[in-house]
Short mmCIF file of C-alpha atoms in Angstrom, two decimals:
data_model
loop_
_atom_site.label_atom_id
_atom_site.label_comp_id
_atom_site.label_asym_id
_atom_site.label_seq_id
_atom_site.Cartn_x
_atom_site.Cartn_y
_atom_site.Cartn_z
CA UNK H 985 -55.69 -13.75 -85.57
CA UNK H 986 -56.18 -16.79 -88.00
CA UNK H 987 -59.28 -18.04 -88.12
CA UNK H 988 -59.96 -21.62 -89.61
CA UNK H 989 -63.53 -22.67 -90.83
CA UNK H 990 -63.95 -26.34 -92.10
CA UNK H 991 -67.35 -27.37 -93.58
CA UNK H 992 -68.69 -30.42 -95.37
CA UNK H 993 -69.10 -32.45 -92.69
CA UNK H 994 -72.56 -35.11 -93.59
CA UNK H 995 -74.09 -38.70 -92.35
CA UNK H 996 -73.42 -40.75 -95.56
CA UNK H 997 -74.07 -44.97 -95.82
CA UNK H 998 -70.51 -46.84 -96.09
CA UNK H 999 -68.68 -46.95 -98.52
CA UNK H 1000 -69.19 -43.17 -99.84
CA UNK H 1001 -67.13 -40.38 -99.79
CA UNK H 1002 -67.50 -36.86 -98.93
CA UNK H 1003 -64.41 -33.43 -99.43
CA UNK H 1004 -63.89 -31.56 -96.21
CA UNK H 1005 -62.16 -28.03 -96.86
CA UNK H 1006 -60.89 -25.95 -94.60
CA UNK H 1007 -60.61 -22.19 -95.45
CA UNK H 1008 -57.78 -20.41 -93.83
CA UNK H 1009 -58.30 -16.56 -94.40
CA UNK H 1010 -55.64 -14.09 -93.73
CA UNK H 1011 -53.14 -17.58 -93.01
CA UNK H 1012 -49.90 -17.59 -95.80
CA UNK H 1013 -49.36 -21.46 -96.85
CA UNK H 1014 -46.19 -21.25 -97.44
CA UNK H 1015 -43.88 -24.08 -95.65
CA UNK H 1016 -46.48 -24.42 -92.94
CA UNK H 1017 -47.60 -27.66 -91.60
CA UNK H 1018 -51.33 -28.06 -92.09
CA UNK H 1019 -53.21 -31.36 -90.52
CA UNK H 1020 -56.76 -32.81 -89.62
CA UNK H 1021 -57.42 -34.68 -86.32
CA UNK H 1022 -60.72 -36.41 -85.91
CA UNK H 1023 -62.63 -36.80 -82.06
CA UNK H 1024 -65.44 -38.77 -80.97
CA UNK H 1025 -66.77 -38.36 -77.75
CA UNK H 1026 -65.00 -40.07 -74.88
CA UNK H 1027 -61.48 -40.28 -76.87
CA UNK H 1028 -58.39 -38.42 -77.31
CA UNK H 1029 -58.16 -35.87 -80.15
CA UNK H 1030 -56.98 -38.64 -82.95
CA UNK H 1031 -54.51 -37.09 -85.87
CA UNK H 1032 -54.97 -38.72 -89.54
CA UNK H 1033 -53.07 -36.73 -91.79
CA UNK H 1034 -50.69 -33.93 -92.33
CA UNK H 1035 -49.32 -31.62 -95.08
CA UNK H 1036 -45.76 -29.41 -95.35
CA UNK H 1037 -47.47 -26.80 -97.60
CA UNK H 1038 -44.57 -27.00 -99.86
CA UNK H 1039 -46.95 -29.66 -101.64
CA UNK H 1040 -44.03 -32.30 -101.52
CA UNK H 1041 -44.64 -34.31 -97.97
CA UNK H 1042 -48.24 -35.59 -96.63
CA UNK H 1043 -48.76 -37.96 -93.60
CA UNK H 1044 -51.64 -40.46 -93.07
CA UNK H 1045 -52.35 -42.85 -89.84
CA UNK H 1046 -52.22 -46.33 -90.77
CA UNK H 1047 -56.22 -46.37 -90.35
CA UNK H 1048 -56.67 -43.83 -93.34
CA UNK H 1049 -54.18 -44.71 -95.64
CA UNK H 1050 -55.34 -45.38 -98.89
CA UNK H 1051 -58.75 -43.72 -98.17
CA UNK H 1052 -57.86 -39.99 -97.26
CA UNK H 1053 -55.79 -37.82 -99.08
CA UNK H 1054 -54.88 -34.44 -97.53
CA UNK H 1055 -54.42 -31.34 -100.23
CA UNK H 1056 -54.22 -27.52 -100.68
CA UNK H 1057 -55.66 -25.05 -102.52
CA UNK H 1058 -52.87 -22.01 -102.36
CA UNK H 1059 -54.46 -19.80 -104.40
CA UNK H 1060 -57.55 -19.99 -102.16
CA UNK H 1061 -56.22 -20.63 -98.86
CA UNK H 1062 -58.01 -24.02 -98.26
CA UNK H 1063 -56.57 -27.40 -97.30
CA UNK H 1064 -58.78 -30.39 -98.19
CA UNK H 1065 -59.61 -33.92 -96.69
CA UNK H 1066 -61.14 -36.19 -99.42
CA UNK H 1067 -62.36 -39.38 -97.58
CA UNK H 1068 -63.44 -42.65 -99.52
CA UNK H 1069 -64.76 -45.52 -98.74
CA UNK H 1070 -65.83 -44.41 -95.65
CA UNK H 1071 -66.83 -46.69 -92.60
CA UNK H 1072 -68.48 -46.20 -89.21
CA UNK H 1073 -64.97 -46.16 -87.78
CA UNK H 1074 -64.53 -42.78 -89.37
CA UNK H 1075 -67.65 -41.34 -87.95
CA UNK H 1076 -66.39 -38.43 -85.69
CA UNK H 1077 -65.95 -34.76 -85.78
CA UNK H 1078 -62.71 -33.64 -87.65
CA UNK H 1079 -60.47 -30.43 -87.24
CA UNK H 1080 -58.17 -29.07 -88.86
CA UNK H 1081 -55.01 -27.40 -87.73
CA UNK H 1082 -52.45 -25.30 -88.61
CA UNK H 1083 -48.74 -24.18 -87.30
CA UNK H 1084 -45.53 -22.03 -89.12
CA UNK H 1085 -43.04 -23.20 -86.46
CA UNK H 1086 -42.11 -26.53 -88.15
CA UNK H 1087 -40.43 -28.50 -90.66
CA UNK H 1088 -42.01 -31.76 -91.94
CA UNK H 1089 -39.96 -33.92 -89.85
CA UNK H 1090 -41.98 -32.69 -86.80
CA UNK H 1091 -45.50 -32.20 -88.71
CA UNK H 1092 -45.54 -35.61 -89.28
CA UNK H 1093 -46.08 -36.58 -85.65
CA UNK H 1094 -46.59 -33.34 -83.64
CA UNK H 1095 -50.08 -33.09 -82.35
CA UNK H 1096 -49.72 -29.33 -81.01
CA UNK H 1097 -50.80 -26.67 -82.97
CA UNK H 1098 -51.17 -22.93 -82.87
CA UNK H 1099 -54.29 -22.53 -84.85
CA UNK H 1100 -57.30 -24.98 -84.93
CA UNK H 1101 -60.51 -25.03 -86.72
CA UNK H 1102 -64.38 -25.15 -85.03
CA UNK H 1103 -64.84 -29.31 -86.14
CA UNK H 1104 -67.36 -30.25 -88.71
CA UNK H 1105 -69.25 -33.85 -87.86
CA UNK H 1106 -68.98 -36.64 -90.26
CA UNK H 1107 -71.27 -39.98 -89.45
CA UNK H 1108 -70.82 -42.89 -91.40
CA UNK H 1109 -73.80 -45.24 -90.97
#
């Protein structure tokens, strides 16, 4: 069983920034694809970036770009959303997701995974 725990989720003012990491114990990295959605009530599950955990290929929705930046942390298991200059458009509650079946030509846009995450909630007032 994998078990994904994100954290860091916080109400911040606009324009600040805040590091979401998601531990994945007992998960291997290695060429998996890794991504965070984001959900606020009401809406489909929205997905704003991806990783192949090769390191080499990341993924960001047009409404992130420039703002996010999706990472991992091998050594300690844990992929990372950094968000900046943050705006009330961002306020939701993110997950993050993991799968081993495929390459980064399908992580970029494939929204089902096997393994998800419990959501942490970020507002952005």
């Amino acid at each position: 069983h994998v078990q994904l725990v994100e954290s860091g989720g916080d109400s911040v003012q606009t324009g600040g920034s805040l590091s979401l990491p998601c531990a994945a114990a007992d998960y291997s990295f290695s060429k998996h694809c890794m991504a965070w959605f984001r959900q606020t009530p009401g809406k489909e599950r929205e997905k704003v970036a991806a990783i192949y955990t090769d390191g080499d290929h990341t993924f960001y929705d047009d409404s992130v770009k420039g703002r996010f930046t999706i990472s991992q942390d091998n050594a300690k298991k844990t992929l990372y959303l950094q968000m900046n200059s943050l705006k009330p458009e961002d306020t939701a509650t993110y997950y993050c997701a993991a799968d081993y079946r495929y390459g980064f030509g399908v992580c970029r846009t494939v929204r089902e995974f096997l393994f998800w995450g419990q959501g942490t909630q970020v507002t952005v007032s």
